[in-house]
PDB file of C-alpha atoms in Angstrom:
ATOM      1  CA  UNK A   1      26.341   7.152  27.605  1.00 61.00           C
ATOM      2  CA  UNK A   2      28.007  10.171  29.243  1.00 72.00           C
ATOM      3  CA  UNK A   3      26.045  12.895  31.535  1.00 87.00           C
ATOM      4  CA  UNK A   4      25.761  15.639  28.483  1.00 86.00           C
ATOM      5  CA  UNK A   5      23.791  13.114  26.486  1.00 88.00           C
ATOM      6  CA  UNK A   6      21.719  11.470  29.114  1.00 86.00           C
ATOM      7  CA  UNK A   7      20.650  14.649  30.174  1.00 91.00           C
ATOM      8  CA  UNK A   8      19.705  15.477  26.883  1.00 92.00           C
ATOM      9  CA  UNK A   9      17.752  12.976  26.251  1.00 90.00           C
ATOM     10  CA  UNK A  10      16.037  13.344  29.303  1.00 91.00           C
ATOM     11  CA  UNK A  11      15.472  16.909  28.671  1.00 94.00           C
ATOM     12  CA  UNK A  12      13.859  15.670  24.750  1.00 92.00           C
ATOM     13  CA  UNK A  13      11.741  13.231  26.563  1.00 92.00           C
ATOM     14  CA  UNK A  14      10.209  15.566  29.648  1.00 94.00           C
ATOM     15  CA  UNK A  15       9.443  17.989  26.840  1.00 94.00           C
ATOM     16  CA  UNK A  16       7.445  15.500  25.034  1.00 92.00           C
ATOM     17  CA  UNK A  17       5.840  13.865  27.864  1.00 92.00           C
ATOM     18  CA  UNK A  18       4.887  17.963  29.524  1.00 94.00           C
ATOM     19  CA  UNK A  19       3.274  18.747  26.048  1.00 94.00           C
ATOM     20  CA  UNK A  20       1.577  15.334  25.826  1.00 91.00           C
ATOM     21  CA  UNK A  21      -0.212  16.084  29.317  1.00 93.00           C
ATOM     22  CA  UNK A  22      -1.014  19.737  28.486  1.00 94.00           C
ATOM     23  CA  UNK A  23      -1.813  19.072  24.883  1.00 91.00           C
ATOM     24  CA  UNK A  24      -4.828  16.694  26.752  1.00 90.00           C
ATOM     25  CA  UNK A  25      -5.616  19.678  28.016  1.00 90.00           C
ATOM     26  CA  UNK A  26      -4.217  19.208  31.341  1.00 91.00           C
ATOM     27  CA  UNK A  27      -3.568  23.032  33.550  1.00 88.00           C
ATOM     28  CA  UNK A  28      -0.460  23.557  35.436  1.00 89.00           C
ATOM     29  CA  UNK A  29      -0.771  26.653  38.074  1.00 91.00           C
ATOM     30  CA  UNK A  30       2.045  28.241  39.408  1.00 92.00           C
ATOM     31  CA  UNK A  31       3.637  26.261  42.348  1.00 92.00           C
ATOM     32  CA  UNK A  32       2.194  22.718  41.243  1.00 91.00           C
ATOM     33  CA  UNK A  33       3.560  20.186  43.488  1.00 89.00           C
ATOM     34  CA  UNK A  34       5.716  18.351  41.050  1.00 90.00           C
ATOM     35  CA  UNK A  35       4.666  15.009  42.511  1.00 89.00           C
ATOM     36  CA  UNK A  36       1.208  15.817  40.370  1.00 89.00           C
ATOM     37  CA  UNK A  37       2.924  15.823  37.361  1.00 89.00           C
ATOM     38  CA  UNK A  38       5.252  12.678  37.848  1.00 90.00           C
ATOM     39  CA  UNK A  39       2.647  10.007  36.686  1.00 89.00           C
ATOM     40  CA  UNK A  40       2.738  11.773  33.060  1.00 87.00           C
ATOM     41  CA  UNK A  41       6.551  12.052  33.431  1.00 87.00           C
ATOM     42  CA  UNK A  42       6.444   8.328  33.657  1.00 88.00           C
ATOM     43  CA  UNK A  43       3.850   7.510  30.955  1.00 83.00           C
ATOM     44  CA  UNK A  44       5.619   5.891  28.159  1.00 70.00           C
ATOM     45  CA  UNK A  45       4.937   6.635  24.742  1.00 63.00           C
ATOM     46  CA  UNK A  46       5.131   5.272  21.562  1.00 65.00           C
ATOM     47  CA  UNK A  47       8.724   5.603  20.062  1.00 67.00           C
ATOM     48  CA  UNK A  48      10.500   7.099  23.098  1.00 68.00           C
ATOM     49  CA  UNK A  49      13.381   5.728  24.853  1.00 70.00           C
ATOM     50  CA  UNK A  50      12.028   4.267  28.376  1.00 78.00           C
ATOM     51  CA  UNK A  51      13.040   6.597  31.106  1.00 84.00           C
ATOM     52  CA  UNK A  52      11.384   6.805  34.581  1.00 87.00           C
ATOM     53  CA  UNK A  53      11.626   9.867  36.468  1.00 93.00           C
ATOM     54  CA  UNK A  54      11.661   9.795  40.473  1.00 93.00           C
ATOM     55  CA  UNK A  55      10.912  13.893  42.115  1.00 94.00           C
ATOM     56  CA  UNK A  56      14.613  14.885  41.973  1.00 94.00           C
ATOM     57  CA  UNK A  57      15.334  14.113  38.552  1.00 94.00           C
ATOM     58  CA  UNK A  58      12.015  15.514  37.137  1.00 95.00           C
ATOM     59  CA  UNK A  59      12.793  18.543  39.176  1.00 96.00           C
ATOM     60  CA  UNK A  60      16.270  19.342  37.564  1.00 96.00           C
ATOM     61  CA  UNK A  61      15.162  18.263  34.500  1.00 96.00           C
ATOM     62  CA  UNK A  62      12.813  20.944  34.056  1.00 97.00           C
ATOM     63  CA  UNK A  63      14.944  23.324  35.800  1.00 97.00           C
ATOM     64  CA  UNK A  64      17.332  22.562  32.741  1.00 97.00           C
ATOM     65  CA  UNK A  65      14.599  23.302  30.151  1.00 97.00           C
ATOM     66  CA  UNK A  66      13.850  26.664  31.923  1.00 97.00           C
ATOM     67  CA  UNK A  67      10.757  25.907  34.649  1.00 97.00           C
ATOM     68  CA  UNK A  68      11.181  27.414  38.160  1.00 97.00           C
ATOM     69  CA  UNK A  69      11.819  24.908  40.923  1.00 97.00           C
ATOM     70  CA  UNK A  70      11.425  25.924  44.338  1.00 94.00           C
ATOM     71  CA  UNK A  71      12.022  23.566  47.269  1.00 92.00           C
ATOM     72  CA  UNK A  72       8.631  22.725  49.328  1.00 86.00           C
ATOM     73  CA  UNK A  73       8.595  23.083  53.010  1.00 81.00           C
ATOM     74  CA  UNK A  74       8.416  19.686  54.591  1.00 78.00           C
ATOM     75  CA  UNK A  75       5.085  20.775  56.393  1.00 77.00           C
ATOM     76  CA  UNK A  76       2.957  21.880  53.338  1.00 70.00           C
ATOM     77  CA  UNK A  77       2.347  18.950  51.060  1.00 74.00           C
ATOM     78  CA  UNK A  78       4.718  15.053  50.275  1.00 84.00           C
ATOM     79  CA  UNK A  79       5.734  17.181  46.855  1.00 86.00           C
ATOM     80  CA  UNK A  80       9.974  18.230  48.046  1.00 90.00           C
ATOM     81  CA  UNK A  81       9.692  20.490  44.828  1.00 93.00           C
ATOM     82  CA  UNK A  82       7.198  22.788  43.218  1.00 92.00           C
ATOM     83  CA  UNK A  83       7.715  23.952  39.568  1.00 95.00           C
ATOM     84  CA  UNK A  84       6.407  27.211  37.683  1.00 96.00           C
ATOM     85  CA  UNK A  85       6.274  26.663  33.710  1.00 96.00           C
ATOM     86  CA  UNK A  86       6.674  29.709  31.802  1.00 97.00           C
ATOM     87  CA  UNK A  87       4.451  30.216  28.787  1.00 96.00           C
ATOM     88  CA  UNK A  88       6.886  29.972  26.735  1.00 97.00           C
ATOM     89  CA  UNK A  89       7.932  26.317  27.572  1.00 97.00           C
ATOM     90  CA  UNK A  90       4.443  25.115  27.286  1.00 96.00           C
ATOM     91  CA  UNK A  91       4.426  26.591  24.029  1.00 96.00           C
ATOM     92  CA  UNK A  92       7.538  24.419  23.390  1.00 96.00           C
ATOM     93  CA  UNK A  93       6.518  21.398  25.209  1.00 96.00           C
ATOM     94  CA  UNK A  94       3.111  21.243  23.231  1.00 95.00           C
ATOM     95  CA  UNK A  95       4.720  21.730  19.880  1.00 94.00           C
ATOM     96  CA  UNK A  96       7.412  18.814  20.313  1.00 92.00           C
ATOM     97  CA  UNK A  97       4.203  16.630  21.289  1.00 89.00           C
ATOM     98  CA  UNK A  98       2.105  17.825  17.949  1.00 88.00           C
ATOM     99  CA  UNK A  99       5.324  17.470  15.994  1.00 84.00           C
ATOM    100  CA  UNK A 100       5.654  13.895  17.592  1.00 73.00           C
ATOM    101  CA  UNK A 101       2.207  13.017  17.424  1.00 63.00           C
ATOM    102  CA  UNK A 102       1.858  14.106  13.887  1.00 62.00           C
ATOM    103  CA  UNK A 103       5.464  12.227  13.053  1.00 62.00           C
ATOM    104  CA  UNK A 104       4.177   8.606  14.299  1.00 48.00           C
ATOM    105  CA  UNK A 105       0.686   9.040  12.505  1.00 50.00           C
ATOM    106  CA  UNK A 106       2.412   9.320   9.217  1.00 45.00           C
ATOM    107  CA  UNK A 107       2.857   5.725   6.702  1.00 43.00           C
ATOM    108  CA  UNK A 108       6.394   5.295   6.528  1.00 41.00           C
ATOM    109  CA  UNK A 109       7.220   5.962   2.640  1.00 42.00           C
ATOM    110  CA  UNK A 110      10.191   3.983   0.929  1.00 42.00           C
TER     111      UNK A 110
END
């Protein structure tokens, strides 16, 4: 698989796994240390391929899908990164979850 495509697929899956965790109602303030978020970045669900993220790549991959990263100082928390979500990829991230969600829960028809 080349970089393009695992990176997309990345991208597809840290979508998902950000609207699972805010669909459950989860809040994200501005600045979260990422390290917060990286146990739902590493939940598995149903269906999706079976990607771990570590800080780094978590980081870039929601710099890719347009959250702000800013490096932490070494003195203010273990989190190297903290990340900003705009509205408008929550919006996106939840969505891609309920269209998931709602996907899976369907009988297959032949």
């Amino acid at each position: 698989m080349s970089d393009p495509e695992r990176e997309k697929i990345e991208e597809q899956v840290a979508l998902l796994r950000l609207g699972h965790y805010l669909a459950e109602g989860k809040r994200l303030r501005p600045q979260e240390p990422i390290l917060l978020l990286l146990h739902a970045f590493n939940r598995i669900v149903e269906d999706e391929p079976s990607i771990g993220f570590d800080e780094h790549r978590a980081a870039s991959t929601l710099e890719r899908l347009g959250a702000r990263i800013d490096r932490a100082a070494p003195f203010e928390c273990k989190s190297k990164y903290r990340v900003t979500v705009p509205e408008q990829l929550r919006r996106r991230a939840i969505e891609a979850a309920t269209i998931k969600k709602s996907e899976i829960g369907e009988p297959q028809t032949e």
